[in-house]
mmCIF file of C-alpha atoms and ligand atoms in Angstrom:
data_model
loop_
_atom_site.group_PDB
_atom_site.id
_atom_site.type_symbol
_atom_site.label_atom_id
_atom_site.label_comp_id
_atom_site.label_asym_id
_atom_site.label_seq_id
_atom_site.Cartn_x
_atom_site.Cartn_y
_atom_site.Cartn_z
ATOM 1 C CA UNK A 282 0.909 19.335 12.827
ATOM 2 C CA UNK A 283 -1.643 18.385 10.307
ATOM 3 C CA UNK A 284 -5.543 18.268 11.027
ATOM 4 C CA UNK A 285 -8.077 15.211 10.293
ATOM 5 C CA UNK A 286 -10.706 16.678 8.092
ATOM 6 C CA UNK A 287 -12.625 13.665 7.421
ATOM 7 C CA UNK A 288 -12.500 9.982 8.410
ATOM 8 C CA UNK A 289 -14.758 7.154 7.124
ATOM 9 C CA UNK A 290 -14.380 3.374 7.794
ATOM 10 C CA UNK A 291 -14.466 1.362 4.489
ATOM 11 C CA UNK A 292 -14.433 -2.200 5.975
ATOM 12 C CA UNK A 293 -13.929 -4.101 9.015
ATOM 13 C CA UNK A 294 -10.107 -3.473 9.081
ATOM 14 C CA UNK A 295 -9.731 -0.310 6.493
ATOM 15 C CA UNK A 296 -10.020 3.366 7.280
ATOM 16 C CA UNK A 297 -10.174 6.260 5.089
ATOM 17 C CA UNK A 298 -8.818 9.659 6.578
ATOM 18 C CA UNK A 299 -8.179 12.887 4.997
ATOM 19 C CA UNK A 300 -6.028 15.513 6.549
ATOM 20 C CA UNK A 301 -4.790 19.109 5.404
ATOM 21 C CA UNK A 302 -1.695 18.855 3.785
ATOM 22 C CA UNK A 303 -1.432 21.745 1.513
ATOM 23 C CA UNK A 304 1.771 21.469 0.051
ATOM 24 C CA UNK A 305 2.150 17.805 -0.375
ATOM 25 C CA UNK A 306 -1.410 17.703 -2.175
ATOM 26 C CA UNK A 307 -0.211 20.069 -4.891
ATOM 27 C CA UNK A 308 2.948 18.278 -5.330
ATOM 28 C CA UNK A 309 1.995 14.667 -5.070
ATOM 29 C CA UNK A 310 1.691 12.305 -8.129
ATOM 30 C CA UNK A 311 0.082 8.882 -8.536
ATOM 31 C CA UNK A 312 2.506 6.424 -6.996
ATOM 32 C CA UNK A 313 4.356 8.509 -4.448
ATOM 33 C CA UNK A 314 3.924 8.017 -0.378
ATOM 34 C CA UNK A 315 4.052 9.913 2.808
ATOM 35 C CA UNK A 316 5.370 8.820 5.984
ATOM 36 C CA UNK A 317 3.355 9.503 8.905
ATOM 37 C CA UNK A 318 4.303 9.955 12.441
ATOM 38 C CA UNK A 319 0.812 10.282 14.857
ATOM 39 C CA UNK A 320 2.702 11.406 17.722
ATOM 40 C CA UNK A 321 6.318 12.677 18.187
ATOM 41 C CA UNK A 322 6.112 11.266 22.226
ATOM 42 C CA UNK A 323 7.737 8.080 20.869
ATOM 43 C CA UNK A 324 5.477 7.299 18.340
ATOM 44 C CA UNK A 325 7.014 5.550 15.368
ATOM 45 C CA UNK A 326 6.517 6.675 11.734
ATOM 46 C CA UNK A 327 4.800 4.569 8.627
ATOM 47 C CA UNK A 328 4.559 4.850 5.138
ATOM 48 C CA UNK A 329 1.294 4.904 3.546
ATOM 49 C CA UNK A 330 0.279 5.839 -0.214
ATOM 50 C CA UNK A 331 -1.160 8.834 -1.108
ATOM 51 C CA UNK A 332 -4.713 7.657 -2.064
ATOM 52 C CA UNK A 333 -6.203 10.692 -3.251
ATOM 53 C CA UNK A 334 -5.303 14.615 -2.872
ATOM 54 C CA UNK A 335 -7.555 17.660 -3.728
ATOM 55 C CA UNK A 336 -4.827 20.387 -4.459
ATOM 56 C CA UNK A 337 -7.414 23.121 -4.686
ATOM 57 C CA UNK A 338 -8.738 22.292 -0.767
ATOM 58 C CA UNK A 339 -5.091 21.403 0.368
ATOM 59 C CA UNK A 340 -5.983 17.803 1.524
ATOM 60 C CA UNK A 341 -4.922 14.442 1.113
ATOM 61 C CA UNK A 342 -6.452 11.156 1.662
ATOM 62 C CA UNK A 343 -4.895 7.903 3.138
ATOM 63 C CA UNK A 344 -6.352 4.695 3.543
ATOM 64 C CA UNK A 345 -4.979 2.221 5.682
ATOM 65 C CA UNK A 346 -5.444 -1.094 7.158
ATOM 66 C CA UNK A 347 -5.494 -1.896 10.963
ATOM 67 C CA UNK A 348 -2.731 -4.280 11.162
ATOM 68 C CA UNK A 349 -0.832 -3.191 14.289
ATOM 69 C CA UNK A 350 0.032 -0.850 17.037
ATOM 70 C CA UNK A 351 0.484 2.332 15.068
ATOM 71 C CA UNK A 352 -2.502 2.012 12.393
ATOM 72 C CA UNK A 353 -4.710 1.039 15.575
ATOM 73 C CA UNK A 354 -3.770 4.346 17.023
ATOM 74 C CA UNK A 355 -4.283 6.461 14.225
ATOM 75 C CA UNK A 356 -7.675 4.528 13.641
ATOM 76 C CA UNK A 357 -8.947 5.964 16.728
ATOM 77 C CA UNK A 358 -7.994 9.585 15.755
ATOM 78 C CA UNK A 359 -11.415 11.696 14.947
ATOM 79 C CA UNK A 360 -11.920 14.693 12.486
ATOM 80 C CA UNK A 361 -10.473 17.747 14.548
ATOM 81 C CA UNK A 362 -8.003 15.939 16.173
ATOM 82 C CA UNK A 363 -4.447 16.346 14.517
ATOM 83 C CA UNK A 364 -1.380 13.798 13.606
ATOM 84 C CA UNK A 365 1.878 15.311 14.199
ATOM 85 C CA UNK A 366 4.072 14.837 11.193
ATOM 86 C CA UNK A 367 3.597 14.141 7.904
ATOM 87 C CA UNK A 368 6.892 13.928 5.346
ATOM 88 C CA UNK A 369 6.291 13.676 1.498
ATOM 89 C CA UNK A 370 5.656 13.110 -0.995
ATOM 90 C CA UNK A 371 8.288 10.722 -1.225
ATOM 91 C CA UNK A 372 9.243 7.986 -3.765
ATOM 92 C CA UNK A 373 9.203 8.052 -7.671
ATOM 93 C CA UNK A 374 5.930 8.770 -9.100
ATOM 94 C CA UNK A 375 4.585 5.933 -11.432
ATOM 95 C CA UNK A 376 5.894 5.786 -14.831
ATOM 96 C CA UNK A 377 2.585 6.576 -16.932
ATOM 97 C CA UNK A 378 2.299 6.375 -20.412
ATOM 98 C CA UNK A 379 0.098 5.471 -23.206
ATOM 99 C CA UNK A 380 0.732 1.835 -23.578
ATOM 100 C CA UNK A 381 -2.306 0.462 -24.695
ATOM 101 C CA UNK A 382 -4.079 -2.368 -22.644
ATOM 102 C CA UNK A 383 -2.777 -2.303 -19.057
ATOM 103 C CA UNK A 384 -3.872 -4.659 -16.380
ATOM 104 C CA UNK A 385 -4.275 -3.434 -12.531
ATOM 105 C CA UNK A 386 -4.218 -6.074 -9.859
ATOM 106 C CA UNK A 387 -4.618 -4.765 -6.428
ATOM 107 C CA UNK A 388 -4.894 -6.993 -3.559
ATOM 108 C CA UNK A 389 -6.518 -6.363 -0.388
ATOM 109 C CA UNK A 390 -5.366 -2.553 1.157
ATOM 110 C CA UNK A 391 -3.324 -2.645 -2.247
ATOM 111 C CA UNK A 392 -6.411 -1.407 -3.957
ATOM 112 C CA UNK A 393 -6.194 1.716 -2.377
ATOM 113 C CA UNK A 394 -2.516 2.632 -3.779
ATOM 114 C CA UNK A 395 -3.255 1.119 -7.000
ATOM 115 C CA UNK A 396 -6.557 3.951 -7.436
ATOM 116 C CA UNK A 397 -4.290 6.653 -8.569
ATOM 117 C CA UNK A 398 -2.387 4.813 -10.719
ATOM 118 C CA UNK A 399 -5.836 3.276 -12.686
ATOM 119 C CA UNK A 400 -6.725 6.983 -12.636
ATOM 120 C CA UNK A 401 -3.710 8.360 -14.217
ATOM 121 C CA UNK A 402 -3.224 5.088 -16.861
ATOM 122 C CA UNK A 403 -6.791 5.905 -17.918
ATOM 123 C CA UNK A 404 -5.949 9.280 -18.508
ATOM 124 C CA UNK A 405 -3.079 9.025 -20.555
ATOM 125 C CA UNK A 406 -5.597 6.952 -22.853
ATOM 126 C CA UNK A 407 -4.932 3.192 -21.910
ATOM 127 C CA UNK A 408 -7.688 0.512 -21.942
ATOM 128 C CA UNK A 409 -7.622 -0.190 -17.941
ATOM 129 C CA UNK A 410 -8.606 -3.705 -16.819
ATOM 130 C CA UNK A 411 -9.088 -3.411 -13.467
ATOM 131 C CA UNK A 412 -8.803 -6.452 -11.068
ATOM 132 C CA UNK A 413 -9.438 -6.212 -7.110
ATOM 133 C CA UNK A 414 -8.718 -9.085 -4.824
ATOM 134 C CA UNK A 415 -9.997 -9.788 -1.407
ATOM 135 C CA UNK A 416 -10.059 -12.472 1.601
ATOM 136 C CA UNK A 417 -13.897 -11.888 1.830
ATOM 137 C CA UNK A 418 -16.973 -9.200 0.782
ATOM 138 C CA UNK A 419 -16.616 -6.872 3.891
ATOM 139 C CA UNK A 420 -12.677 -6.133 2.713
ATOM 140 C CA UNK A 421 -13.739 -5.379 -0.923
ATOM 141 C CA UNK A 422 -12.832 -1.555 -1.414
ATOM 142 C CA UNK A 423 -12.984 1.144 -3.870
ATOM 143 C CA UNK A 424 -15.178 -0.709 -6.102
ATOM 144 C CA UNK A 425 -17.355 2.330 -7.033
ATOM 145 C CA UNK A 426 -14.043 4.611 -7.563
ATOM 146 C CA UNK A 427 -12.573 1.793 -9.704
ATOM 147 C CA UNK A 428 -15.920 1.669 -11.860
ATOM 148 C CA UNK A 429 -15.429 5.392 -12.837
ATOM 149 C CA UNK A 430 -11.926 4.198 -14.662
ATOM 150 C CA UNK A 431 -11.882 0.787 -15.267
ATOM 151 C CA UNK A 432 -13.074 -0.472 -19.182
ATOM 152 C CA UNK A 433 -13.343 -3.732 -16.918
ATOM 153 C CA UNK A 434 -13.507 -4.347 -13.729
ATOM 154 C CA UNK A 435 -13.264 -7.983 -12.207
ATOM 155 C CA UNK A 436 -13.764 -8.711 -8.224
ATOM 156 C CA UNK A 437 -12.487 -12.065 -6.847
ATOM 157 C CA UNK A 438 -12.900 -12.828 -3.099
ATOM 158 C CA UNK A 439 -11.042 -16.036 -1.616
ATOM 159 C CA UNK A 440 -14.380 -17.176 -0.234
ATOM 160 C CA UNK A 441 -16.677 -16.583 -2.601
ATOM 161 C CA UNK A 442 -18.689 -14.510 -1.047
ATOM 162 C CA UNK A 443 -18.407 -11.726 -3.565
ATOM 163 C CA UNK A 444 -17.434 -11.507 -7.046
ATOM 164 C CA UNK A 445 -15.695 -14.678 -8.295
ATOM 165 C CA UNK A 446 -14.354 -17.428 -6.136
ATOM 166 C CA UNK A 447 -10.583 -17.083 -7.309
ATOM 167 C CA UNK A 448 -7.469 -15.670 -6.593
ATOM 168 C CA UNK A 449 -6.246 -12.818 -8.384
ATOM 169 C CA UNK A 450 -3.773 -14.612 -10.598
ATOM 170 C CA UNK A 451 -6.958 -16.261 -12.411
ATOM 171 C CA UNK A 452 -8.467 -13.604 -14.151
ATOM 172 C CA UNK A 453 -4.878 -12.116 -14.566
ATOM 173 C CA UNK A 454 -4.019 -14.958 -16.263
ATOM 174 C CA UNK A 455 -7.084 -15.010 -18.455
ATOM 175 C CA UNK A 456 -6.351 -11.436 -19.831
ATOM 176 C CA UNK A 457 -2.788 -12.294 -20.241
ATOM 177 C CA UNK A 458 -3.770 -15.265 -22.652
ATOM 178 C CA UNK A 459 -5.834 -12.933 -24.844
ATOM 179 C CA UNK A 460 -4.548 -11.748 -28.353
ATOM 180 C CA UNK A 461 -3.423 -9.284 -28.126
ATOM 181 C CA UNK A 462 -2.373 -9.398 -24.717
ATOM 182 C CA UNK A 463 -2.131 -6.715 -22.308
ATOM 183 C CA UNK A 464 0.945 -4.131 -23.021
ATOM 184 C CA UNK A 465 1.573 -3.414 -19.724
ATOM 185 C CA UNK A 466 0.513 -4.780 -15.799
ATOM 186 C CA UNK A 467 0.475 -3.427 -12.263
ATOM 187 C CA UNK A 468 0.129 -5.469 -9.455
ATOM 188 C CA UNK A 469 -0.155 -4.082 -5.594
ATOM 189 C CA UNK A 470 -0.805 -6.091 -2.774
ATOM 190 C CA UNK A 471 0.656 -8.285 -0.279
ATOM 191 C CA UNK A 472 4.499 -9.721 -1.506
ATOM 192 C CA UNK A 473 3.222 -13.314 -1.684
ATOM 193 C CA UNK A 474 0.812 -11.741 -4.196
ATOM 194 C CA UNK A 475 2.947 -9.719 -6.239
ATOM 195 C CA UNK A 476 5.407 -12.667 -6.007
ATOM 196 C CA UNK A 477 2.249 -15.030 -8.019
ATOM 197 C CA UNK A 478 1.470 -12.177 -10.570
ATOM 198 C CA UNK A 479 4.803 -11.873 -11.815
ATOM 199 C CA UNK A 480 5.144 -15.536 -12.078
ATOM 200 C CA UNK A 481 1.829 -15.487 -13.886
ATOM 201 C CA UNK A 482 2.930 -12.604 -16.457
ATOM 202 C CA UNK A 483 6.071 -13.760 -17.195
ATOM 203 C CA UNK A 484 4.644 -16.850 -18.364
ATOM 204 C CA UNK A 485 2.983 -14.754 -21.424
ATOM 205 C CA UNK A 486 5.688 -12.494 -21.530
ATOM 206 C CA UNK A 487 3.660 -9.531 -20.146
ATOM 207 C CA UNK A 488 5.599 -6.701 -18.279
ATOM 208 C CA UNK A 489 4.851 -6.066 -14.687
ATOM 209 C CA UNK A 490 5.291 -3.497 -12.674
ATOM 210 C CA UNK A 491 5.131 -3.876 -8.482
ATOM 211 C CA UNK A 492 4.874 -1.566 -5.974
ATOM 212 C CA UNK A 493 6.683 -2.704 -3.253
ATOM 213 C CA UNK A 494 5.859 -2.404 0.809
ATOM 214 C CA UNK A 495 8.847 -3.220 2.493
ATOM 215 C CA UNK A 496 9.605 -1.724 6.351
ATOM 216 C CA UNK A 497 10.960 1.933 6.080
ATOM 217 C CA UNK A 498 11.998 4.314 8.614
ATOM 218 C CA UNK A 499 13.632 7.451 7.369
ATOM 219 C CA UNK A 500 12.039 7.501 3.922
ATOM 220 C CA UNK A 501 14.980 9.387 2.416
ATOM 221 C CA UNK A 502 17.740 6.481 1.586
ATOM 222 C CA UNK A 503 19.381 7.164 4.670
ATOM 223 C CA UNK A 504 18.702 3.971 6.944
ATOM 224 C CA UNK A 505 18.671 1.082 4.419
ATOM 225 C CA UNK A 506 15.668 -0.314 6.221
ATOM 226 C CA UNK A 507 13.873 -0.766 2.755
ATOM 227 C CA UNK A 508 16.703 -2.568 0.511
ATOM 228 C CA UNK A 509 15.717 -5.251 -1.628
ATOM 229 C CA UNK A 510 17.140 -6.948 -4.355
ATOM 230 C CA UNK A 511 16.213 -6.054 -7.984
ATOM 231 C CA UNK A 512 18.028 -7.648 -10.886
ATOM 232 C CA UNK A 513 20.838 -8.833 -8.663
ATOM 233 C CA UNK A 514 21.300 -4.971 -7.411
ATOM 234 C CA UNK A 515 20.555 -3.852 -3.847
ATOM 235 C CA UNK A 516 17.986 -0.771 -3.965
ATOM 236 C CA UNK A 517 16.168 1.310 -1.834
ATOM 237 C CA UNK A 518 12.406 1.251 -2.055
ATOM 238 C CA UNK A 519 12.291 4.591 -0.572
ATOM 239 C CA UNK A 520 14.528 6.414 -3.015
ATOM 240 C CA UNK A 521 14.512 4.145 -6.072
ATOM 241 C CA UNK A 522 11.067 2.699 -5.956
ATOM 242 C CA UNK A 523 8.550 2.104 -4.762
ATOM 243 C CA UNK A 524 7.729 0.886 -8.105
ATOM 244 C CA UNK A 525 9.935 -1.604 -9.749
ATOM 245 C CA UNK A 526 10.180 -4.032 -12.928
ATOM 246 C CA UNK A 527 8.248 -7.113 -10.865
ATOM 247 C CA UNK A 528 10.249 -9.521 -13.086
ATOM 248 C CA UNK A 529 13.667 -8.598 -11.317
ATOM 249 C CA UNK A 530 12.786 -8.286 -7.879
ATOM 250 C CA UNK A 531 13.635 -11.180 -5.532
ATOM 251 C CA UNK A 532 10.430 -11.611 -3.713
ATOM 252 C CA UNK A 533 11.676 -14.508 -1.392
ATOM 253 C CA UNK A 534 14.468 -11.814 -0.081
ATOM 254 C CA UNK A 535 12.175 -9.409 0.457
ATOM 255 C CA UNK A 536 9.428 -11.662 2.803
ATOM 256 C CA UNK A 537 12.483 -12.553 4.726
ATOM 257 C CA UNK A 538 13.342 -9.152 5.525
ATOM 258 C CA UNK A 539 9.802 -8.242 6.128
ATOM 259 C CA UNK A 540 9.529 -10.557 8.918
ATOM 260 C CA UNK A 541 13.002 -9.161 10.752
ATOM 261 C CA UNK A 542 11.034 -7.151 13.391
ATOM 262 C CA UNK A 543 7.892 -9.266 14.075
ATOM 263 C CA UNK A 544 8.397 -10.166 17.368
ATOM 264 C CA UNK A 545 8.922 -6.424 18.293
ATOM 265 C CA UNK A 546 5.570 -5.681 16.079
ATOM 266 C CA UNK A 547 3.517 -8.005 17.824
ATOM 267 C CA UNK A 548 4.679 -7.318 21.781
ATOM 268 C CA UNK A 549 3.901 -3.615 20.725
ATOM 269 C CA UNK A 550 0.560 -4.249 19.706
ATOM 270 C CA UNK A 551 -0.303 -6.819 22.270
ATOM 271 C CA UNK A 552 1.194 -5.803 25.602
ATOM 272 C CA UNK A 553 -0.151 -3.636 27.840
ATOM 273 C CA UNK A 554 1.737 -0.610 28.936
ATOM 274 C CA UNK A 555 0.047 0.444 32.272
ATOM 275 C CA UNK A 556 1.792 0.565 34.971
ATOM 276 C CA UNK A 557 5.102 -0.456 33.619
ATOM 277 C CA UNK A 558 6.190 3.143 34.453
ATOM 278 C CA UNK A 559 7.995 3.379 30.740
ATOM 279 C CA UNK A 560 7.534 5.392 27.582
ATOM 280 C CA UNK A 561 5.324 3.680 25.532
ATOM 281 C CA UNK A 562 8.006 2.368 22.836
ATOM 282 C CA UNK A 563 10.063 0.802 25.803
ATOM 283 C CA UNK A 564 6.952 -0.748 28.057
ATOM 284 C CA UNK A 565 6.439 -3.455 25.135
ATOM 285 C CA UNK A 566 10.021 -4.340 24.689
ATOM 286 C CA UNK A 567 10.038 -4.771 28.549
ATOM 287 C CA UNK A 568 6.934 -6.966 28.333
ATOM 288 C CA UNK A 569 8.435 -9.037 25.790
ATOM 289 C CA UNK A 570 11.654 -9.389 27.656
ATOM 290 C CA UNK A 571 9.554 -11.243 30.448
HETATM 291 P P1 LIG B 97 2.973 -3.704 13.013
HETATM 292 O O1 LIG B 97 2.363 -4.852 13.878
HETATM 293 O O2 LIG B 97 4.335 -2.615 13.249
HETATM 294 O O3 LIG B 97 3.414 -4.386 11.797
HETATM 295 C C1 LIG B 97 3.064 -5.059 10.775
HETATM 296 C C2 LIG B 97 3.252 -5.303 9.369
HETATM 297 O O4 LIG B 97 3.379 -4.144 9.077
HETATM 298 C C3 LIG B 97 5.016 -5.638 9.374
HETATM 299 O O5 LIG B 97 4.920 -7.225 9.513
HETATM 300 C C4 LIG B 97 5.529 -4.825 8.250
HETATM 301 O O6 LIG B 97 4.959 -6.061 7.070
HETATM 302 C C5 LIG B 97 4.690 -4.040 8.177
HETATM 303 N N1 LIG B 97 5.320 -2.636 8.810
HETATM 304 C C6 LIG B 97 5.717 -2.339 10.058
HETATM 305 N N2 LIG B 97 6.171 -1.536 10.357
HETATM 306 C C7 LIG B 97 6.428 -0.730 9.029
HETATM 307 C C8 LIG B 97 7.468 0.530 8.532
HETATM 308 N N3 LIG B 97 7.724 1.207 9.457
HETATM 309 N N4 LIG B 97 7.322 0.555 7.217
HETATM 310 C C9 LIG B 97 6.460 -0.131 6.247
HETATM 311 N N5 LIG B 97 6.096 -1.556 6.554
HETATM 312 C C10 LIG B 97 5.931 -1.841 8.127
HETATM 313 N N6 LIG B 97 -0.407 0.115 4.300
HETATM 314 C C11 LIG B 97 -2.061 0.461 4.430
HETATM 315 O O7 LIG B 97 -2.821 0.252 5.041
HETATM 316 N N7 LIG B 97 -2.016 1.517 3.450
HETATM 317 C C12 LIG B 97 -1.230 2.100 2.359
HETATM 318 O O8 LIG B 97 -1.262 3.041 1.813
HETATM 319 C C13 LIG B 97 -0.042 1.700 2.359
HETATM 320 N N8 LIG B 97 1.205 2.026 1.774
HETATM 321 C C14 LIG B 97 2.422 1.613 2.150
HETATM 322 C C15 LIG B 97 3.169 2.666 1.018
HETATM 323 C C16 LIG B 97 4.677 2.078 1.565
HETATM 324 C C17 LIG B 97 5.658 2.700 0.329
HETATM 325 C C18 LIG B 97 5.090 0.914 2.296
HETATM 326 C C19 LIG B 97 6.359 0.420 2.260
HETATM 327 C C20 LIG B 97 4.100 0.787 3.041
HETATM 328 C C21 LIG B 97 2.507 0.884 2.808
HETATM 329 N N9 LIG B 97 1.477 0.560 3.770
HETATM 330 C C22 LIG B 97 0.370 0.473 3.729
HETATM 331 C C23 LIG B 97 2.237 -0.609 5.035
HETATM 332 C C24 LIG B 97 2.279 0.107 6.007
HETATM 333 O O9 LIG B 97 3.262 1.143 6.368
HETATM 334 C C25 LIG B 97 2.128 -0.803 7.306
HETATM 335 O O10 LIG B 97 0.920 -1.812 7.335
HETATM 336 C C26 LIG B 97 2.088 -0.062 9.024
HETATM 337 O O11 LIG B 97 3.727 0.324 8.902
HETATM 338 C C27 LIG B 97 1.759 -1.133 9.853
HETATM 339 O O12 LIG B 97 2.359 -0.524 11.178
HETATM 340 P P2 LIG B 97 1.507 -1.011 12.354
HETATM 341 O O13 LIG B 97 2.371 -0.260 13.393
HETATM 342 O O14 LIG B 97 -0.044 -0.643 12.436
HETATM 343 O O15 LIG B 97 1.629 -2.719 12.484
HETATM 344 FE FE1 LIG B 98 15.788 4.121 4.804
HETATM 345 FE FE2 LIG B 98 14.377 3.773 2.687
HETATM 346 S S1 LIG B 98 13.587 3.725 4.609
HETATM 347 S S2 LIG B 98 16.793 3.964 3.433
HETATM 348 MG MG1 LIG B 99 4.519 -1.013 13.959
#
């Protein structure tokens, strides 16, 4: 049981939640994630990146977007209440070294997992340029936090309501076209965004590291749910990743696999459980079968 100690709504769909988890807070490194089970009574397990941690206070912070049933259930929890299980830290830490100039690109909720990487890259002595992308102004998160570490910060929105009206690939291309070009880049966001960041950086022969957000179940390499093809080999994102050389990732295959449970996920989120007399995980299935 992990007590929720703070909660903040960052935008219409994004919440920041701080929970007690002293052992994870001490051990975690940039790029690692946790698997959260909100309630053990039929609750599913969802991976969330550790956005921040305070080893002294024994707390860790997760930032999540309400996209479906489980993230909505988490969003209604309040400080003083508990999350039943947190497993972690999982995955390999980000490979951080003094590369020189690093361009860090975050799209949507991907900005939250990017933040500890930006911190770590800066602390390692890099010049760090950050690009934050969001659909619209209300969904821009972590601007102030990023400013604390970024040597240069560019904000873009799809609708132009804040910052530049552009996709993240536009400023990324401009940074890549500079002489000297960046020594490293990092992209975290929706798979389609990472795919196009890969194409953009490949054109300039700039390396790109991506953090993959495949569907995960156990998070320990046992179920195979998170498998992806990287450089023609099968890899498990939970134990071999979550970060990989973006130039080797088969994004098209990953995107197909991520849609595999869409009908079940939508049924879980939208169906009404009342009166079905079934445990919550069976009710949506029953509803979906009707
Ligand atoms: P659903 O309606 O069940 O699913 C919506 C979409 O979320 C699906 O289409 C699928 O793409 C994805 N998803 C669903 N179940 C899982 C699952 N078990 N594992 C992975 N993805 C799933 N989201 C954040 O908001 N903040 C984060 O910091 C964050 N970090 C992540 C780190 C990793 C390593 C991974 C793999 C994913 C991360 N995600 C993060 C994505 C997050 O796990 C999903 O948004 C969440 O599981 C959705 O659950 P749901 O029941 O609310 O939505
Ligand atoms: Fe099961 Fe990675 S989540 S093998
Ligand atoms: Mg779900």
